[in-house]
CSV table of C-alpha atoms and ligand atoms in Angstrom, one decimal:
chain,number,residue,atom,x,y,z
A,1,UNK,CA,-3.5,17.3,6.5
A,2,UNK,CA,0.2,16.6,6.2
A,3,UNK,CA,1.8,16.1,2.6
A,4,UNK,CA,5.3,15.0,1.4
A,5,UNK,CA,7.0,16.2,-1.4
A,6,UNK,CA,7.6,13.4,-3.5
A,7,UNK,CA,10.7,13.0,-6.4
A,8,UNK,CA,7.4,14.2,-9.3
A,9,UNK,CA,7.7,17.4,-7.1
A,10,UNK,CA,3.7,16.4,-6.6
A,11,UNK,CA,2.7,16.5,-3.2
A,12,UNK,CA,1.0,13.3,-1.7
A,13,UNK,CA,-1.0,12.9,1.7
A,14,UNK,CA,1.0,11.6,4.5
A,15,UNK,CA,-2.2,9.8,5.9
A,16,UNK,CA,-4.5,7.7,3.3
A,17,UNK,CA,-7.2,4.8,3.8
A,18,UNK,CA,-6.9,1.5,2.6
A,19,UNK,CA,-9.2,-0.8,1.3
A,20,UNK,CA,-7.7,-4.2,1.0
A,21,UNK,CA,-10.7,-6.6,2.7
A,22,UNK,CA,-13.1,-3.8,2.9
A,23,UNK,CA,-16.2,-5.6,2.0
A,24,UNK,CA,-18.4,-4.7,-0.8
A,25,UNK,CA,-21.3,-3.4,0.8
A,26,UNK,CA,-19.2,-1.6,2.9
A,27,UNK,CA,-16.0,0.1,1.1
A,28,UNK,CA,-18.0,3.1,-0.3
A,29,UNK,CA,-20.0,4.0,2.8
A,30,UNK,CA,-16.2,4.1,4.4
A,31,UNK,CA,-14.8,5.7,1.5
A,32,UNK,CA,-18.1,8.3,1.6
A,33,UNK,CA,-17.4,8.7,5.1
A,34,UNK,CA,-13.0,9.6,4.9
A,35,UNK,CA,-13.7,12.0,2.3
A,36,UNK,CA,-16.4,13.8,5.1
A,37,UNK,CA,-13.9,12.9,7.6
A,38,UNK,CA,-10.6,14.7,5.9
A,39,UNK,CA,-9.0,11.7,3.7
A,40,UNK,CA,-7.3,13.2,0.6
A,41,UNK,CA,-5.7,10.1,-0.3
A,42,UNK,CA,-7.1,6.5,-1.0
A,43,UNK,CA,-5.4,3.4,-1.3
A,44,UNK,CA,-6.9,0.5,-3.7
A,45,UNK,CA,-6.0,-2.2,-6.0
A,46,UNK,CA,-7.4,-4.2,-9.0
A,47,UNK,CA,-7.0,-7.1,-6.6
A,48,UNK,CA,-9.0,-6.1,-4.0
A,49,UNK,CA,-12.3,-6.8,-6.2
A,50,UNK,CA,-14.2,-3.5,-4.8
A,51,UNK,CA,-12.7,-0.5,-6.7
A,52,UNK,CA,-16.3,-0.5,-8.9
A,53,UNK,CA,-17.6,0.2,-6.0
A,54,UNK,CA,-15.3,3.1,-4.5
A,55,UNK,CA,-15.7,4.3,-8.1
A,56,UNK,CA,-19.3,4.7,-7.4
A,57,UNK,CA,-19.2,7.5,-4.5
A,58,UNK,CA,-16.0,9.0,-6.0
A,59,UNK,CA,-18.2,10.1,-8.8
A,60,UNK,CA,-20.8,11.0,-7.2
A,61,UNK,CA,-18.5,13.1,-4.4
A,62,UNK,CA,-16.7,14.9,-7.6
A,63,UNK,CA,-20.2,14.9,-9.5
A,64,UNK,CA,-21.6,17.3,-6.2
A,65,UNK,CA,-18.5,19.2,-6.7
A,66,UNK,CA,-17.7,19.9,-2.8
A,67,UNK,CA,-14.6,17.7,-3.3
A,68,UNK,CA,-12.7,18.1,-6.7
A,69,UNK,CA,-10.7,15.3,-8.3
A,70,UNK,CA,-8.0,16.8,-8.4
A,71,UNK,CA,-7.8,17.3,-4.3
A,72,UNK,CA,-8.0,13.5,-3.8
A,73,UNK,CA,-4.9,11.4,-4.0
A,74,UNK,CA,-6.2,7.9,-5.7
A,75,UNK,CA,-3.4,5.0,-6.0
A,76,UNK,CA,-3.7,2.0,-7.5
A,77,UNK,CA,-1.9,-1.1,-8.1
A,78,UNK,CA,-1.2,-3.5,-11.4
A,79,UNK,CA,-2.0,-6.9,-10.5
A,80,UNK,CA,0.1,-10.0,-10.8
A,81,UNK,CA,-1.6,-11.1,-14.1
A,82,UNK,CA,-0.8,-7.9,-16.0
A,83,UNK,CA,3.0,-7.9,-15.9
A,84,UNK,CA,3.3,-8.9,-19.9
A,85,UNK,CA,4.3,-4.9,-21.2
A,86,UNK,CA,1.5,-5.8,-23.7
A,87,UNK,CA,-1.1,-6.1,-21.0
A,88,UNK,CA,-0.1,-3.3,-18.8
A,89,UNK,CA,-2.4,-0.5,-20.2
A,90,UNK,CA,-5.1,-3.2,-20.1
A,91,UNK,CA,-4.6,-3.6,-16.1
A,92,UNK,CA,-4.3,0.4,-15.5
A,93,UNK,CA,-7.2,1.3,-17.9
A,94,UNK,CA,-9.7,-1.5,-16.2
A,95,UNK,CA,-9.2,0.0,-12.9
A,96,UNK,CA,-9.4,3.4,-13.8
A,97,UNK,CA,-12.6,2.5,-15.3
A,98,UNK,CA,-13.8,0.8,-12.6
A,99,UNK,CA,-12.9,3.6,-10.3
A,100,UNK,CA,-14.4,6.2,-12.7
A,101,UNK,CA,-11.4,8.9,-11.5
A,102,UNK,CA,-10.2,9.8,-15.3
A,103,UNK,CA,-6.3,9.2,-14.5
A,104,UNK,CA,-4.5,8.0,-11.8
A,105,UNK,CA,-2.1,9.9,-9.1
A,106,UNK,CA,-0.3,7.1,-8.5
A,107,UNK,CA,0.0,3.5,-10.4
A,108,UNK,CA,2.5,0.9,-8.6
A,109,UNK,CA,3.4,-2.9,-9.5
A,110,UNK,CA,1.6,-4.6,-7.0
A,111,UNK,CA,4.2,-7.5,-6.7
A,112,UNK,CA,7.3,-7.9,-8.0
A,113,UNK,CA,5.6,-11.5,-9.2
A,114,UNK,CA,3.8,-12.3,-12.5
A,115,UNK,CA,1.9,-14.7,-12.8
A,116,UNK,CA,0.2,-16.3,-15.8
A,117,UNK,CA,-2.7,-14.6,-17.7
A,118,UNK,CA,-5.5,-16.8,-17.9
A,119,UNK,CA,-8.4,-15.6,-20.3
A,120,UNK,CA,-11.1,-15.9,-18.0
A,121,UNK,CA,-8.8,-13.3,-16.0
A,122,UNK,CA,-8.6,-15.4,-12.9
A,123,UNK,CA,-6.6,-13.3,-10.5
A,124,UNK,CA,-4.9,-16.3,-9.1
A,125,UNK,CA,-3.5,-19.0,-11.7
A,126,UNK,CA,-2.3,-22.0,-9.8
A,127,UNK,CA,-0.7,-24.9,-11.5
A,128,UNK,CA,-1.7,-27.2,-8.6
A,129,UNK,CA,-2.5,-26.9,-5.6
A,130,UNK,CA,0.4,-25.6,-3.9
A,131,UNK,CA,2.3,-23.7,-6.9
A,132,UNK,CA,0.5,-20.6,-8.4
A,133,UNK,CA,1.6,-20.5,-12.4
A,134,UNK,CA,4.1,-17.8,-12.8
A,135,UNK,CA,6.0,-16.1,-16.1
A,136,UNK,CA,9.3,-15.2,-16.3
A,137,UNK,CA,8.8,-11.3,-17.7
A,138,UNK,CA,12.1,-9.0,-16.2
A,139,UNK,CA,10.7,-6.4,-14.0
A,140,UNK,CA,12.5,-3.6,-16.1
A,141,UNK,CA,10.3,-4.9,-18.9
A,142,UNK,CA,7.0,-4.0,-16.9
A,143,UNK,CA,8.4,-0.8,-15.6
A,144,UNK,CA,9.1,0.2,-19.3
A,145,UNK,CA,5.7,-0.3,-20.3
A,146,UNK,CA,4.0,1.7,-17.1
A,147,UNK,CA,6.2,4.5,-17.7
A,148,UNK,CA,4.2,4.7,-21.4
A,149,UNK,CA,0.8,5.1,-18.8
A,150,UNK,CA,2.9,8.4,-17.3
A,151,UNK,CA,3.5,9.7,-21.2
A,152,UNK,CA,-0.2,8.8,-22.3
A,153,UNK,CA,-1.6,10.7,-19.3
A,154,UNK,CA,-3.4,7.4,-17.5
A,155,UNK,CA,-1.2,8.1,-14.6
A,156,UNK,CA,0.4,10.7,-13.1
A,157,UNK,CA,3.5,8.9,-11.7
A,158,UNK,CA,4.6,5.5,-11.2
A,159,UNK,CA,6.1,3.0,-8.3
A,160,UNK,CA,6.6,-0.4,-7.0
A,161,UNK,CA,5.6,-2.4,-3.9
A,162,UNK,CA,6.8,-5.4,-2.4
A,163,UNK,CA,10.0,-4.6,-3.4
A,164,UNK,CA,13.7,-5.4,-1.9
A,165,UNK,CA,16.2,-3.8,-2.8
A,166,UNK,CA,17.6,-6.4,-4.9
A,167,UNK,CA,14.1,-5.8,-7.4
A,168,UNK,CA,14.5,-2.0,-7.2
A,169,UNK,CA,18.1,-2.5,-8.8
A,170,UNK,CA,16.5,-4.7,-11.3
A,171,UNK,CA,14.8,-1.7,-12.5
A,172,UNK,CA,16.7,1.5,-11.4
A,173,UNK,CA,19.3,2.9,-13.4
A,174,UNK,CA,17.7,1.8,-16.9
A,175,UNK,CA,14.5,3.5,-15.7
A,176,UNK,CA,13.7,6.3,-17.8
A,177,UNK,CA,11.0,7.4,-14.7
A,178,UNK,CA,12.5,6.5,-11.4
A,179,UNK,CA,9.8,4.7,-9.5
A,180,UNK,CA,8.4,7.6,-6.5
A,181,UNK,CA,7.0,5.1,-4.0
A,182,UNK,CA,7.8,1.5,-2.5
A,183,UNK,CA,4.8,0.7,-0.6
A,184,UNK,CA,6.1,-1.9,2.0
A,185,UNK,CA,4.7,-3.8,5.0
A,186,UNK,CA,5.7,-1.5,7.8
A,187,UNK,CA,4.6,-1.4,11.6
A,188,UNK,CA,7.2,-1.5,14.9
A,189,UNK,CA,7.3,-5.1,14.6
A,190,UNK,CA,8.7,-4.8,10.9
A,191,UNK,CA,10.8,-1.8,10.6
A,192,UNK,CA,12.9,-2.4,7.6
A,193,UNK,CA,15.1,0.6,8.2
A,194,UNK,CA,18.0,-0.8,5.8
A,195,UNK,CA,15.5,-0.5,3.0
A,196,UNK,CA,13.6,2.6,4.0
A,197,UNK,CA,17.1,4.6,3.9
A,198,UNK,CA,18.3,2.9,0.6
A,199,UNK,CA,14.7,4.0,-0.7
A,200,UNK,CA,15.3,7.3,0.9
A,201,UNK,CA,18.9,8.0,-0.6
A,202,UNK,CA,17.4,6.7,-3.8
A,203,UNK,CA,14.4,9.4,-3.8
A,204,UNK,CA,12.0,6.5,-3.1
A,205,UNK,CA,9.4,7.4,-0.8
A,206,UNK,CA,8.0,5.0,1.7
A,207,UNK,CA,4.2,4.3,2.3
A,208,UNK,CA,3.9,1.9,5.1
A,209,UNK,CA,0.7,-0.7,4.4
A,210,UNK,CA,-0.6,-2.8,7.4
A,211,UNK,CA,0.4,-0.1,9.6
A,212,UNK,CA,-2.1,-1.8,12.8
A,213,UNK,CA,-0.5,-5.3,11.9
A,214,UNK,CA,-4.1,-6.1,9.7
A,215,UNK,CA,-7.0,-7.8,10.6
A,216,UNK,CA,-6.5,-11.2,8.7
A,217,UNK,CA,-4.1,-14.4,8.8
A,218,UNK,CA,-3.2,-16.6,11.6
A,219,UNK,CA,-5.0,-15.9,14.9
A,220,UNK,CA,-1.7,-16.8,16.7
A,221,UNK,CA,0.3,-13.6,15.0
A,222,UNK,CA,1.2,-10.8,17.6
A,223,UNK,CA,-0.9,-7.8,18.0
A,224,UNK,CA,0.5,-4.5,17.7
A,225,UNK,CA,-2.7,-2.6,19.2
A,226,UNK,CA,-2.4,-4.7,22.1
A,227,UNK,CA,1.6,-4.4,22.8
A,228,UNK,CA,2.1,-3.0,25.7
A,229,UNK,CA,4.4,-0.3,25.2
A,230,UNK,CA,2.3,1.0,22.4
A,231,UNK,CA,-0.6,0.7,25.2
A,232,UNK,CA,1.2,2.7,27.5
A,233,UNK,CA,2.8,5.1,25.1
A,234,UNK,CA,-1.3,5.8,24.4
A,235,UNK,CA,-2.9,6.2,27.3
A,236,UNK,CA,0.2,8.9,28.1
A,237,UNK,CA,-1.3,11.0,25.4
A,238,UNK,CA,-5.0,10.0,25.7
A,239,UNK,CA,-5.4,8.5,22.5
A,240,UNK,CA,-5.6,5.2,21.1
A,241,UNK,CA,-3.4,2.7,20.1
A,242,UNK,CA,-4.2,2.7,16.3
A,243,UNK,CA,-3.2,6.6,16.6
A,244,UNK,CA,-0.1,6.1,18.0
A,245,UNK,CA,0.8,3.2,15.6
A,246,UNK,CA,-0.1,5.9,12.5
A,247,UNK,CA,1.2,9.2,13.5
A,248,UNK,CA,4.7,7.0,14.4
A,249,UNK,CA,5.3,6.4,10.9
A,250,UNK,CA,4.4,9.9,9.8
A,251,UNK,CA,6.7,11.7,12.0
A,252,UNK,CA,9.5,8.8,10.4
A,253,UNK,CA,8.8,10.5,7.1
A,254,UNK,CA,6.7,7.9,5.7
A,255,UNK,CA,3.3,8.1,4.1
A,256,UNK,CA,1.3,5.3,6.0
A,257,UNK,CA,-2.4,3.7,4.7
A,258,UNK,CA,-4.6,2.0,7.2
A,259,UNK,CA,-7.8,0.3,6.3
A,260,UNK,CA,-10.9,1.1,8.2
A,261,UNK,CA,-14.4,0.6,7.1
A,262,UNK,CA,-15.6,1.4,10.7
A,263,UNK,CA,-16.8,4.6,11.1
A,264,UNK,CA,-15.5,5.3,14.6
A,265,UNK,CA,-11.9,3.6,13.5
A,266,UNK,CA,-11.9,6.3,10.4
A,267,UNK,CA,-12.7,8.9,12.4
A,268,UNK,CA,-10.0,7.9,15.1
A,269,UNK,CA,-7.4,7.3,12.6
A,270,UNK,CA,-7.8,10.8,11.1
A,271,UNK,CA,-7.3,12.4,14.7
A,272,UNK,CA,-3.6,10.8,14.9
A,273,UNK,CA,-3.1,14.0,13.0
A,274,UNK,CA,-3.0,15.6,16.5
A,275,UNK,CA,-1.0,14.0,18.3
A,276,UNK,CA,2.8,14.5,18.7
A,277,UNK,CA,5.0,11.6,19.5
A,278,UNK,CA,8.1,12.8,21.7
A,279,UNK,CA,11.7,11.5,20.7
A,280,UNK,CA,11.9,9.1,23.1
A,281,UNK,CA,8.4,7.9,22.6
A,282,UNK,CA,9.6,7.6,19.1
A,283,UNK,CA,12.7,5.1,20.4
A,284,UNK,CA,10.9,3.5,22.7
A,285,UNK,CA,8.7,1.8,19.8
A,286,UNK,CA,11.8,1.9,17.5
A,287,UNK,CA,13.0,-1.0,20.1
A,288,UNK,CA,10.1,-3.0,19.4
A,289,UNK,CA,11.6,-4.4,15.9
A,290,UNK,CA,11.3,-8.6,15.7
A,291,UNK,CA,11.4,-8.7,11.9
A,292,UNK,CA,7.9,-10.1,11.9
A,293,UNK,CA,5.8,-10.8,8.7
A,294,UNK,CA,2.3,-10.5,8.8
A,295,UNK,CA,2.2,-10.4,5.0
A,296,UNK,CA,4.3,-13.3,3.5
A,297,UNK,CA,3.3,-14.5,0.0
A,298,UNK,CA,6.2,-17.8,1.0
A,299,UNK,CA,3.1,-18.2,3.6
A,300,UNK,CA,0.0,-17.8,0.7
A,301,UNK,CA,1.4,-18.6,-2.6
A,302,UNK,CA,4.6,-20.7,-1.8
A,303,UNK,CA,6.5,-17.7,-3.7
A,304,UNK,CA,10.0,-16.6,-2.2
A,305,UNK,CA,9.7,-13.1,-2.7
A,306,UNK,CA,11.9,-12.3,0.4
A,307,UNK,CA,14.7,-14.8,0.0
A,308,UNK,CA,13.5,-16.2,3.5
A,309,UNK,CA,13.3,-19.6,2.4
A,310,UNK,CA,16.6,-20.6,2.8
A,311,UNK,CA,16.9,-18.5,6.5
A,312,UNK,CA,13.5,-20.6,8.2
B,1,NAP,N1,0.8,-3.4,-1.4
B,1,NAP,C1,0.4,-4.5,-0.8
B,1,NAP,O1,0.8,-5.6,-1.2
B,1,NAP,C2,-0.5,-4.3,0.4
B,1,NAP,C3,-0.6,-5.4,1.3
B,1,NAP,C4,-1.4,-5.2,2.4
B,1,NAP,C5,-2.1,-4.0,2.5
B,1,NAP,N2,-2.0,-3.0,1.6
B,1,NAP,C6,-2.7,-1.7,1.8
B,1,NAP,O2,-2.5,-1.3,3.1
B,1,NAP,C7,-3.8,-1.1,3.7
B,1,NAP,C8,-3.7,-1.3,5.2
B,1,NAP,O3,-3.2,-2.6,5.6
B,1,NAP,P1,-4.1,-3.8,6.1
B,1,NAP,O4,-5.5,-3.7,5.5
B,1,NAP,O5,-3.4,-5.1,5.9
B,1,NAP,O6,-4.2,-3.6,7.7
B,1,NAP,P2,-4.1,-2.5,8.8
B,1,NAP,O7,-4.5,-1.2,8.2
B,1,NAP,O8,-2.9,-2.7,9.5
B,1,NAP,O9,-5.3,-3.0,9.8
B,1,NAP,C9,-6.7,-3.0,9.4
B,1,NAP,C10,-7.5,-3.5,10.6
B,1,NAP,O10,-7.4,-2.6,11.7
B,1,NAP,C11,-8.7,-2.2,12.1
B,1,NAP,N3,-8.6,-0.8,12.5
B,1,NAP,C12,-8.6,0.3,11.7
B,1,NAP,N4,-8.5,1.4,12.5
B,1,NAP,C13,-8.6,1.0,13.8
B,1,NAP,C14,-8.6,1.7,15.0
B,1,NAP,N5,-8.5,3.0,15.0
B,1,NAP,N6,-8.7,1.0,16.1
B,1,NAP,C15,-8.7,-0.4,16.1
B,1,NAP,N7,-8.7,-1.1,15.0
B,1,NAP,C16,-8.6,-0.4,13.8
B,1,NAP,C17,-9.6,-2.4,10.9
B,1,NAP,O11,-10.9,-2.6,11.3
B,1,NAP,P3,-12.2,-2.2,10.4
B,1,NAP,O12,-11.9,-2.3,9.0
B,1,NAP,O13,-13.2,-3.2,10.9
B,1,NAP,O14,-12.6,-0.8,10.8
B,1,NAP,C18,-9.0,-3.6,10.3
B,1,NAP,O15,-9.4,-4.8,11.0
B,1,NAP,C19,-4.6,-2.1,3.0
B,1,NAP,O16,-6.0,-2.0,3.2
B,1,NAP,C20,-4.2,-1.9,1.6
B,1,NAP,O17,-4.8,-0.7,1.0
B,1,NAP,C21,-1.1,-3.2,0.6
């Protein structure tokens, strides 16, 4: 496995699994089966309904003792609902019970977004049907209240995702913790360089989600794993397109996360590890860049995270 250094001086997994979508049912065989495989580092989120779960086989993997907590990267993410700084240890504490893991390695703001916190905890407050019901609570006020999780011991270090650059100075200078991660869609068809080297200069590391260009929205959305050039990039090394996809962003310094709950796809993705993208395979998809969302919350919750609104 590959690790990068991160600004905590802790050292994170280049390559982890993700588990937005992956079914219940389903997400602790796969999880079962990337520990067995290699994965050191898994990627969940209150949202994604399933961390009870992946908490299930994570205590039974550290209960056997082949595998030690402490070898296993776990992020998490505080949902939209939990921004208020009085509600934060409530979001981090649920989820680390759920997952039964003791602490966190890494706890990031899921959105820069906060929406309203019903009591029956729905995850999606709307105040009809085409506006969700958000609070105005300043981001800095959130980040405040995780870095408390960091002095209480809940969570080894903290980060954002979802963020521009324009949220991350919202928060940076009066941040006693400076956040270690901005977990961003990334792929060749969304590069973001301007904000991956702002992030960079600003000792942010980079974890790329959606990596394959996901498995979900509209069926008329591009596909990366069919593009050609990423097709003929792979069969020029004899490996699949997924692995060329995965290793691309590890060899651009990032740490990248894609979900898999088939076995033969975790197993694959695990192998990119061996392959070595040249420098001008590394242009070549480099030229692929259409600034293309796959992930748009203007698209699922009418919500202008982007500032795109005004551009369409
Ligand atoms: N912070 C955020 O807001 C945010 C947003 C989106 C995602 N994420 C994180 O990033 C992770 C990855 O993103 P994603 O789930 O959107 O999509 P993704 O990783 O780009 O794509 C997942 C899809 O690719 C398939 N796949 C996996 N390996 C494959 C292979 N070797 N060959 C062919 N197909 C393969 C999966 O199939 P199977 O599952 O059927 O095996 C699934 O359908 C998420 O699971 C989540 O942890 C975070």
């Amino acid at each position: 496995m590959e690790y990068i250094e991160l600004n905590t001086k802790q050292k994170i997994p280049a390559l982890g699994i993700g588990t937005y979508r992956s079914p219940k049912g389903e997400v602790g065989k796969a999880i079962k089966i990337a520990l067995e495989t290699g994965f050191r580092h898994i990627d969940c989120a209150y949202f994604y309904g399933n961390e009870d779960e992946i908490g299930e086989i994570l205590k039974e993997t550290f209960d056997q003792g082949k595998i030690k907590r402490e070898d296993v990267w776990i992020t998490s993410k505080l949902w939209n609902i939990f921004h208020d700084p009085k509600d934060v240890q409530e979001g981090c504490e649920k989820t680390i019970k759920d997952l039964q893991c003791g602490y966190l390695d890494l706890f990031l703001i899921h959105w820069p977004v906060c929406f309203e916190k019903r009591n029956d905890l729905d995850l999606l407050p709307r105040k009809d049907e085409n506006t969700m019901s958000t609070v105005d609570i300043p981001l800095i006020e959130t980040w405040h209240a995780m870095e408390k999780l960091v002095e209480i011991g809940l969570v080894k270090s903290i980060g954002i995702s979802n963020f521009t650059k324009e949220r991350i100075e919202e928060i940076y200078e009066k941040a006693k913790i400076k956040p270690v991660i901005n977990q961003i869609e990334n792929h060749p068809y969304l590069q973001q360089e301007e904000l991956c080297e702002y992030c960079r200069k600003n000792g942010i590391q980079i974890t790329a989600y959606s990596p394959l260009g996901t498995s979900h929205f509209k069926k008329e959305n591009p596909s990366l794993l069919q593009d050609p050039i990423i097709l003929e990039i792979a069969k020029k090394h004899n490996v699949s397109p997924a692995q060329i996809l995965i290793k691309w962003q590890i060899q651009r310094g990032n740490t990248v996360i894609p979900k898999a709950v088939k076995p033969e796809h975790i197993k694959d993705n695990f192998e990119c590890l061996k392959v070595k993208l040249t420098e001008e395979d590394m242009k070549q998809i480099a030229t692929l860049d259409r600034h293309f969302r796959f992930v748009n919350p203007l698209n699922f919750w009418n919500i202008d995270v982007y500032g795109e609104a005004n551009k369409k």
